[in-house]
CSV table of C-alpha atoms in Angstrom, one decimal:
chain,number,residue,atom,x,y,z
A,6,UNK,CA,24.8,20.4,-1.9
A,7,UNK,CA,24.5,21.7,2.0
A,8,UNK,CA,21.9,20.2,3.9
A,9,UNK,CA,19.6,22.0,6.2
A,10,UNK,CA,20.0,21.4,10.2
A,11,UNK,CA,16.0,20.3,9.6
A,12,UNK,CA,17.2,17.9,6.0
A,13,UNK,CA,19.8,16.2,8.6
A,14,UNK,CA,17.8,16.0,11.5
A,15,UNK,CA,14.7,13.9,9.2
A,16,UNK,CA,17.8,11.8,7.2
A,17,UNK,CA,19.3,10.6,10.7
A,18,UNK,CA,16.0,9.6,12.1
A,19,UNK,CA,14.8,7.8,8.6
A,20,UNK,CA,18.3,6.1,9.1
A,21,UNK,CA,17.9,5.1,12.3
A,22,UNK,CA,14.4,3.7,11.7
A,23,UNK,CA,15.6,1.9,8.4
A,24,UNK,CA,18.4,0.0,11.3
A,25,UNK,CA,16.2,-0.5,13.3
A,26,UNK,CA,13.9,-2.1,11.0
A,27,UNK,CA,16.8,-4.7,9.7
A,28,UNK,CA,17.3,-5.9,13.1
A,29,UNK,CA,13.7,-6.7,13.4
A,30,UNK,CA,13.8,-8.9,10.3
A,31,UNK,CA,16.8,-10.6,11.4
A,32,UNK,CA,15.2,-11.6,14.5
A,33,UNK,CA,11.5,-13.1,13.2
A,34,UNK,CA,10.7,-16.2,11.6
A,35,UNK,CA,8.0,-17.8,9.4
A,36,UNK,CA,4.7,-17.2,10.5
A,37,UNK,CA,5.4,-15.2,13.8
A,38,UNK,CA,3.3,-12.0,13.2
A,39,UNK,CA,-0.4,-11.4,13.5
A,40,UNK,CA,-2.6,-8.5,11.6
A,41,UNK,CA,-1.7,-10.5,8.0
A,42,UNK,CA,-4.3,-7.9,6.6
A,43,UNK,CA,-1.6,-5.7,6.6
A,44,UNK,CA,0.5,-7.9,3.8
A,45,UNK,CA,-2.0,-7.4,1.5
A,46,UNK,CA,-1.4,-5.4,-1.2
A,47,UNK,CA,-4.0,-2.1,-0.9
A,48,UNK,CA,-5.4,-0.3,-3.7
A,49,UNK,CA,-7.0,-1.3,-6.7
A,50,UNK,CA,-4.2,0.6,-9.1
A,51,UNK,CA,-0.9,-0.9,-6.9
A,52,UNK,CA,-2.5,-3.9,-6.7
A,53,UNK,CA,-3.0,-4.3,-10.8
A,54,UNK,CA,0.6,-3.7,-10.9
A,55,UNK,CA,1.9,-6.4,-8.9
A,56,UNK,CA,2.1,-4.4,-5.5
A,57,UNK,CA,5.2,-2.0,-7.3
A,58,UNK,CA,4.2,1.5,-6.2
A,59,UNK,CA,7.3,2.7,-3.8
A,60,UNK,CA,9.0,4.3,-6.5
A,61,UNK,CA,6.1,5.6,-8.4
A,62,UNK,CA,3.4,5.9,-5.6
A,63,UNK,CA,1.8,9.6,-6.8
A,64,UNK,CA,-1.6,9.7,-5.4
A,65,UNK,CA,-3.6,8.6,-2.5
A,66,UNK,CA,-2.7,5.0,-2.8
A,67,UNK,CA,1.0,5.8,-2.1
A,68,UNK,CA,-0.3,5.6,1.5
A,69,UNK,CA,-0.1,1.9,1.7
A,70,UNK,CA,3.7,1.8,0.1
A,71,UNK,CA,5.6,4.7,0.6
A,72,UNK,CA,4.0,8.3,2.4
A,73,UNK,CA,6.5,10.2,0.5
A,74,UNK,CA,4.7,9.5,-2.7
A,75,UNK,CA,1.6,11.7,-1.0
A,76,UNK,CA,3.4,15.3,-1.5
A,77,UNK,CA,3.1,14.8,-4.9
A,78,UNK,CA,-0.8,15.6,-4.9
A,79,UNK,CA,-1.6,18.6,-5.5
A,80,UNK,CA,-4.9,19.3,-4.5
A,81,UNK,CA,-7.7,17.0,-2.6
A,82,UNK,CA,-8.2,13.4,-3.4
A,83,UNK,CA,-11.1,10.2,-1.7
A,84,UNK,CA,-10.6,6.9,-2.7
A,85,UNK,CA,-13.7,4.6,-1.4
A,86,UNK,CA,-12.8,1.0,-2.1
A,87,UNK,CA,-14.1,-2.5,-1.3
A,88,UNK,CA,-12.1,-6.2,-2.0
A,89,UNK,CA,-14.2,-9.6,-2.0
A,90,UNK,CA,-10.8,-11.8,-1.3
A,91,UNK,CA,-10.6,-15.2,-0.3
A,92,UNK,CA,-13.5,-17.0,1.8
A,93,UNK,CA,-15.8,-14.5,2.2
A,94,UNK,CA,-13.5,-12.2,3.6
A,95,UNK,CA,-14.0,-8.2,2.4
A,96,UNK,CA,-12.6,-5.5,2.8
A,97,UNK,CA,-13.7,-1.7,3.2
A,98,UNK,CA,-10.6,1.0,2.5
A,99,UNK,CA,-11.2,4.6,2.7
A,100,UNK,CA,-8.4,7.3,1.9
A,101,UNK,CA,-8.4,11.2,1.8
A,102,UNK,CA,-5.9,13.2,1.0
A,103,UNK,CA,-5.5,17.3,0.5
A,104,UNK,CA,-2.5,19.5,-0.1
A,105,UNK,CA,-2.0,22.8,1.0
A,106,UNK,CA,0.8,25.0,0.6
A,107,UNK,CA,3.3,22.3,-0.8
A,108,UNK,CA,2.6,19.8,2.4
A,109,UNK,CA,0.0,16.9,2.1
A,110,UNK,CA,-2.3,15.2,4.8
A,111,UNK,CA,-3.5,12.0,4.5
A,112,UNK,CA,-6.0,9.6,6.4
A,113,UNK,CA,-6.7,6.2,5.7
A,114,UNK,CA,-9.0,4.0,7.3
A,115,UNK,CA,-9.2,0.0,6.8
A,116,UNK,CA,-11.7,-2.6,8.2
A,117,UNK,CA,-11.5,-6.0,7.3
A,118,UNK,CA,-14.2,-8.3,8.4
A,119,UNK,CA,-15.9,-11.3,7.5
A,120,UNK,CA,-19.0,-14.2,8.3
A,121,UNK,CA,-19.0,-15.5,11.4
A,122,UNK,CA,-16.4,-18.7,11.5
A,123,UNK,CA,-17.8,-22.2,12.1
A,124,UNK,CA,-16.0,-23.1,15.3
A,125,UNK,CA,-17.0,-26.9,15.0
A,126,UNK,CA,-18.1,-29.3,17.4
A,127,UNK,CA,-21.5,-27.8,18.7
A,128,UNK,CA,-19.3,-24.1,19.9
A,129,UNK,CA,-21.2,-21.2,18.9
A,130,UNK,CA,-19.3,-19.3,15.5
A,131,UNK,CA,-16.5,-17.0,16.1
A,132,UNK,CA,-16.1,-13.4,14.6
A,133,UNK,CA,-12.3,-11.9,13.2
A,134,UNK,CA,-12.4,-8.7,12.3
A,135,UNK,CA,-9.5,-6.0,11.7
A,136,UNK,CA,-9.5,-2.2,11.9
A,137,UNK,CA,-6.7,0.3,11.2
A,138,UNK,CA,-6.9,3.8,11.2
A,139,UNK,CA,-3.7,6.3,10.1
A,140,UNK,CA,-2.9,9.7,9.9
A,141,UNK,CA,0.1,10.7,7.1
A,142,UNK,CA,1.8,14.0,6.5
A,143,UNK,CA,4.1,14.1,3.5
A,144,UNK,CA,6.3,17.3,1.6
A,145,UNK,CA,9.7,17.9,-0.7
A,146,UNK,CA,12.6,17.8,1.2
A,147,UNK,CA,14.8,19.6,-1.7
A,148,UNK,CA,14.2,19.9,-5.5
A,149,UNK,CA,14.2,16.2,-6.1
A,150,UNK,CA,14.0,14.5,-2.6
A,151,UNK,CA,10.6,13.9,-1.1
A,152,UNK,CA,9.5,12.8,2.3
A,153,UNK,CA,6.6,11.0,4.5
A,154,UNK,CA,5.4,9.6,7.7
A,155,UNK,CA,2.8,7.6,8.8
A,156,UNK,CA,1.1,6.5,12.4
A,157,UNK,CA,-1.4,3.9,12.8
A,158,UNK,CA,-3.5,2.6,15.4
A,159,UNK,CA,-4.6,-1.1,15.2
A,160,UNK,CA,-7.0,-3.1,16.5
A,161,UNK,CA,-7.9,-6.6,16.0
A,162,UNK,CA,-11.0,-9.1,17.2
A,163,UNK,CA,-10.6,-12.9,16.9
A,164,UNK,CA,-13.0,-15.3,18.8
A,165,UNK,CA,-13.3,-12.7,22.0
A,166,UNK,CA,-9.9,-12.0,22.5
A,167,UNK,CA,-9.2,-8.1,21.2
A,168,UNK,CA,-5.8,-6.6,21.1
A,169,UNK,CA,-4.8,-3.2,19.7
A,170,UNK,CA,-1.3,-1.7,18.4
A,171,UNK,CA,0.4,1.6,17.8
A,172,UNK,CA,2.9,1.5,14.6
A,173,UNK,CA,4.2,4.0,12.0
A,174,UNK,CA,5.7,4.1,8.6
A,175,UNK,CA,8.5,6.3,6.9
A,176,UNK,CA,9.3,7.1,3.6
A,177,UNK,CA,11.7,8.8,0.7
A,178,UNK,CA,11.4,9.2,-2.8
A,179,UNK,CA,13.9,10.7,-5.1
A,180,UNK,CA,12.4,11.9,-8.5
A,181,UNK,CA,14.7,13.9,-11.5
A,182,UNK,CA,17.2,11.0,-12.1
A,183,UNK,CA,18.4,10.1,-15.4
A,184,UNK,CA,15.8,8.5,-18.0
A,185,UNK,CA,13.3,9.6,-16.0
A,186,UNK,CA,13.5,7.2,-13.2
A,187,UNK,CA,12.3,7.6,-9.8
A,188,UNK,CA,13.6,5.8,-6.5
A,189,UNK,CA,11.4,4.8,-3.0
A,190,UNK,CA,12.5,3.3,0.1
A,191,UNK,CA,10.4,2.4,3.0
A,192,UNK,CA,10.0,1.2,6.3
A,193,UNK,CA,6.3,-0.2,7.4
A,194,UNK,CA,4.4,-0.8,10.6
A,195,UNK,CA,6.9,-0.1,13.0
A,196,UNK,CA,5.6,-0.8,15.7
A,197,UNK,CA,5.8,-3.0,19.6
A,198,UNK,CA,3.4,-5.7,18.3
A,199,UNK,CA,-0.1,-6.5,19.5
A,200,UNK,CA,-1.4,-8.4,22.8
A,201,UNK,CA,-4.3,-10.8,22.4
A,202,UNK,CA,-4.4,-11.4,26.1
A,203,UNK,CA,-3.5,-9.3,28.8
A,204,UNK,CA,-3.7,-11.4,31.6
A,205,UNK,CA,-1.6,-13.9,30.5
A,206,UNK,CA,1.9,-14.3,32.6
A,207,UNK,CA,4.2,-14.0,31.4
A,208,UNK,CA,2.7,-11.7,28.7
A,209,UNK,CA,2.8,-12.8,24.5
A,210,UNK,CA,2.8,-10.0,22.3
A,211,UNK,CA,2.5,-11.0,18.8
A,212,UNK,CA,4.7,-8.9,16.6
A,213,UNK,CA,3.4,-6.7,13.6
A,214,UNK,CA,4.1,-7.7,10.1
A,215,UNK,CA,7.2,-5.1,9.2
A,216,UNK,CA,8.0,-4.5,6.1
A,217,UNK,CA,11.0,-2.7,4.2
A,218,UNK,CA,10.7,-1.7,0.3
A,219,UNK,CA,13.2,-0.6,-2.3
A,220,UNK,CA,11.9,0.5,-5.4
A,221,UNK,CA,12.4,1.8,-9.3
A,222,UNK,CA,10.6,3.3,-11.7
A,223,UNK,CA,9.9,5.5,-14.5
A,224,UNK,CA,7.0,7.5,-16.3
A,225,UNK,CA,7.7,8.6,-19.8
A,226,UNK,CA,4.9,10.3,-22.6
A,227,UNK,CA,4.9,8.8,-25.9
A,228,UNK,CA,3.5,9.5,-29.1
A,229,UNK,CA,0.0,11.2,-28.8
A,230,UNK,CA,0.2,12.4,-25.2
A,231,UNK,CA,0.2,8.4,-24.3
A,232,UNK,CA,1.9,8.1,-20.5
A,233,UNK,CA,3.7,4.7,-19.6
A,234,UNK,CA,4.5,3.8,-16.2
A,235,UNK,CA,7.2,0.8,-15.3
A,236,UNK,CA,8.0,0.0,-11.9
A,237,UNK,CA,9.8,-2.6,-10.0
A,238,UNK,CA,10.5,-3.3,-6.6
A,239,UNK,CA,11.4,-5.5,-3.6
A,240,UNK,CA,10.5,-6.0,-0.4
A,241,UNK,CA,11.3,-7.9,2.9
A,242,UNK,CA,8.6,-9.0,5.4
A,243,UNK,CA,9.5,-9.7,8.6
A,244,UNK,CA,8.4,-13.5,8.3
A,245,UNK,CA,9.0,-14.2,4.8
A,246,UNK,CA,11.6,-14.1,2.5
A,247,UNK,CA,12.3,-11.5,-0.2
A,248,UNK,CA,9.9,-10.2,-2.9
A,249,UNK,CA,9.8,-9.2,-5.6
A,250,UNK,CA,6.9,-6.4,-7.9
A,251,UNK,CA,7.4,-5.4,-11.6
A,252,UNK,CA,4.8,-3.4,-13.1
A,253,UNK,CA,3.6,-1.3,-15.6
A,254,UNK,CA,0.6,1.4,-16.5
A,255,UNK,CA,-0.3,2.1,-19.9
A,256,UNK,CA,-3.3,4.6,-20.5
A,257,UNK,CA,-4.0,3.8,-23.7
A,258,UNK,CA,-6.4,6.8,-24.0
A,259,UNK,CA,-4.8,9.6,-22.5
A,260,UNK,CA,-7.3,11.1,-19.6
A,261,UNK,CA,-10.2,8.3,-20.2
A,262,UNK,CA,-8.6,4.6,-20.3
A,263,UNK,CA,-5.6,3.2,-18.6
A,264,UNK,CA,-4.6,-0.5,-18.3
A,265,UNK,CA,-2.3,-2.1,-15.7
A,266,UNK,CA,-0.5,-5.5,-15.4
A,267,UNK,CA,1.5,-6.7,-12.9
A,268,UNK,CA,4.1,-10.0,-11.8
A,269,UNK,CA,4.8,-11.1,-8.4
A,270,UNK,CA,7.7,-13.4,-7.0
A,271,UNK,CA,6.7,-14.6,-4.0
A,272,UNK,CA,10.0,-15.5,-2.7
A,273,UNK,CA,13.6,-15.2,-4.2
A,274,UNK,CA,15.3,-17.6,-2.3
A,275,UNK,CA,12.8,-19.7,-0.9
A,276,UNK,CA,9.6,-20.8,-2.5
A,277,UNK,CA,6.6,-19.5,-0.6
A,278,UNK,CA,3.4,-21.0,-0.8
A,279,UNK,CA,0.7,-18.7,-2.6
A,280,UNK,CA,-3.3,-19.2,-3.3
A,281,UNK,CA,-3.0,-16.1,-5.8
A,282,UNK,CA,-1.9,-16.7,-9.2
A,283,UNK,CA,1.5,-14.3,-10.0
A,284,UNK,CA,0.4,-11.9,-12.4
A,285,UNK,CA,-2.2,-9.6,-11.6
A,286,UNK,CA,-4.1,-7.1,-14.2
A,287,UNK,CA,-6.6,-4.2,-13.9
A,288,UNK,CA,-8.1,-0.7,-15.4
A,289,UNK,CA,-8.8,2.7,-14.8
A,290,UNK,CA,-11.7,4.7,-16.6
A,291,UNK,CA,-11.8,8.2,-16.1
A,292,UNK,CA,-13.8,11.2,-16.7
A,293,UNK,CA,-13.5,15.0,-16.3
A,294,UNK,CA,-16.0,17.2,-14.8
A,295,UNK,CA,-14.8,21.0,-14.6
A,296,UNK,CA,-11.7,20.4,-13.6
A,297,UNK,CA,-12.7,17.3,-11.3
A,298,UNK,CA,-11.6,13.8,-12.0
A,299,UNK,CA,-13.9,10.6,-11.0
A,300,UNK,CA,-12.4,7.2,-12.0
A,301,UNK,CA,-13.3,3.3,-11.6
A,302,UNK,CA,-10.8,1.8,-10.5
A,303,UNK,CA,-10.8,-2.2,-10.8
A,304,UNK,CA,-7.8,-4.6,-10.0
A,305,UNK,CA,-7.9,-8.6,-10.4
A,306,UNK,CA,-6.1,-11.0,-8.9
A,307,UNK,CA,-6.6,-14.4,-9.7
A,308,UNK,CA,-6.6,-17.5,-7.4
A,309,UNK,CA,-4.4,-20.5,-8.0
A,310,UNK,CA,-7.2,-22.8,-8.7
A,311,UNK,CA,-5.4,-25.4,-7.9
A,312,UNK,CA,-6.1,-24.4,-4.1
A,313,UNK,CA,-9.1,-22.7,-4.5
A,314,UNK,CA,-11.5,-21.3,-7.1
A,315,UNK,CA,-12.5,-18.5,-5.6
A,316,UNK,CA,-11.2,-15.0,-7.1
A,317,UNK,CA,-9.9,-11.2,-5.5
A,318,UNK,CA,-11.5,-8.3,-7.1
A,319,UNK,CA,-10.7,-4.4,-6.3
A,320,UNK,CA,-13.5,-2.0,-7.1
A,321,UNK,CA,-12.5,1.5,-6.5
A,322,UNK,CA,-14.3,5.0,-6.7
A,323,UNK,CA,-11.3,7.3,-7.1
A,324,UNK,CA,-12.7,11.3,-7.1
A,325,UNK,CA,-9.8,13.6,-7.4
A,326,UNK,CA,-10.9,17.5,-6.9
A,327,UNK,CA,-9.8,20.7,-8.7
A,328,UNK,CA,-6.3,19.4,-9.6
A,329,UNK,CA,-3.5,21.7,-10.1
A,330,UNK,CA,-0.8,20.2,-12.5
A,331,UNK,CA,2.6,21.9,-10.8
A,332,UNK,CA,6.0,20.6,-10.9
């Protein structure tokens, strides 16, 4: 197969970023990033399947795994979401995506925020809050090669001191393997880290949580139109050890009812300590409208109430518009 000048010039720079990105994790330790609510995993249908969307990442939710999984929409999608996570904390999540003319757009806003924080010992409560804002443009490379990019600005607020980030995120998936399966590798927020205080000398900047994903999956159609998703992956944060997703979709009635589950490994050769449980479940039910799909999303991820007894739910409003089912 001959590449295109244009192929060559986007596989050298994904290369080069993927480098890049290793010799970032080799340098960072435990605990040394800020912005953690970018390790979360986004989306009430990734989430329900224990985080394992780079492979398989079709819709608007691919945003928060792997921007090449965006050029597979094929028309306009919103995705309006809210999390009630640990202590309080909530989270507002807004994606919108539209094709046109084989290339997709994508942009996804995030605001984390909570109650104000006790700050003890008669000083007035603290605020945290954390804002993100991206812009994505994804497309096919060749027949079964697929590609996306991401920017992102950042900002973050934490008891008066504000600092804000530029980073960006790359993508590939290749699709038409054998048994169906599908494979995605990405690089995320890429970026020069964040600055809590500019005055300081000499200056701290906090780095970004990086991540790097590898992952495999496959869809297949069974008996009675019934489509079966199961994905795995891993994935290396910059502070932590390696991960580990597996995952699977299952609508059990075709175009009104899918159900998820989901297993996470926190870390594969270090134990990690979690306050989720690892398995994670969650549903989808849908409804057509002239051509128009709206869905309830809902995702669950249970605490380890051993550490706390508090829960995470994903409610999502998923609203997909005037679909076109291409290959």
């Amino acid at each position: 197969m001959i590449l295109g000048c244009r192929t060559k010039n986007i596989f050298l720079g994904f290369v080069l970023l993927i480098a890049s990105g290793f010799s970032v994790l080799e340098a960072q330790t435990v605990g040394t990033t800020t912005d953690d609510f970018l390790k979360i995993n986004d989306g009430a249908v990734p989430a329900a399947m224990g985080g394992a969307y780079t492979a398989l990442g079709d819709d608007a939710y691919a945003v928060s795994y792997n921007p090449a999984g965006l050029s597979y929409i094929r028309a306009t999608q919103a995705i309006f979401l809210h999390l009630d996570s640990l202590a309080n904390i909530e989270y507002e999540y807004l994606t919108f995506a539209t094709a046109t003319n084989g290339n997709v757009a994508d942009l996804n806003v995030i605001y984390r925020h909570q109650p104000p924080i006790d700050n003890g010992n008669g000083n007035p409560p603290v605020n945290a809050d954390d804002f993100m804002i991206s812009l994505s443009y994804a497309f096919k490379l060749l027949d079964n090669l697929r590609f996306g990019i991401t920017a992102k600005y950042i900002e973050s607020d934490l008891a008066g001191y504000s600092g804000t980030s530029l980073a960006g995120d790359a993508g590939i998936v290749l699709d038409k393997l054998p048994y169906g399966l599908r494979a995605g590798l990405s690089i995320q927020n890429l970026g020069p880290g964040m600055d809590f205080d500019p005055s300081a000398n000499p200056q701290v900047i906090d780095p970004l949580p990086m991540f790097i994903r590898f992952g495999l999956g496959t869809e297949q159609i069974l008996d009675g139109g019934r489509e079966l998703k199961v994905a795995m992956e891993v994935f290396k944060p910059s502070d932590q050890d390696i991960k580990m997703g597996l995952g699977g979709e299952f609508w059990l009635f075709p175009g009104l009812f899918a159900i998820r589950g989901g297993y996470k490994i926190e870390g594969l050769g270090t134990a990690t300590q979690n306050v989720f449980q690892d398995y994670t479940l969650g549903c989808t039910l849908t409804r057509n409208f002239d051509g128009d799909d709206f869905s309830l999303d809902i995702a669950y991820d249970p605490a380890d109430f051993d550490t706390t007894l508090e829960d995470t739910f994903f409610f999502a409003l998923n609203c997909k518009f005037n679909q076109l089912h291409l290959l």
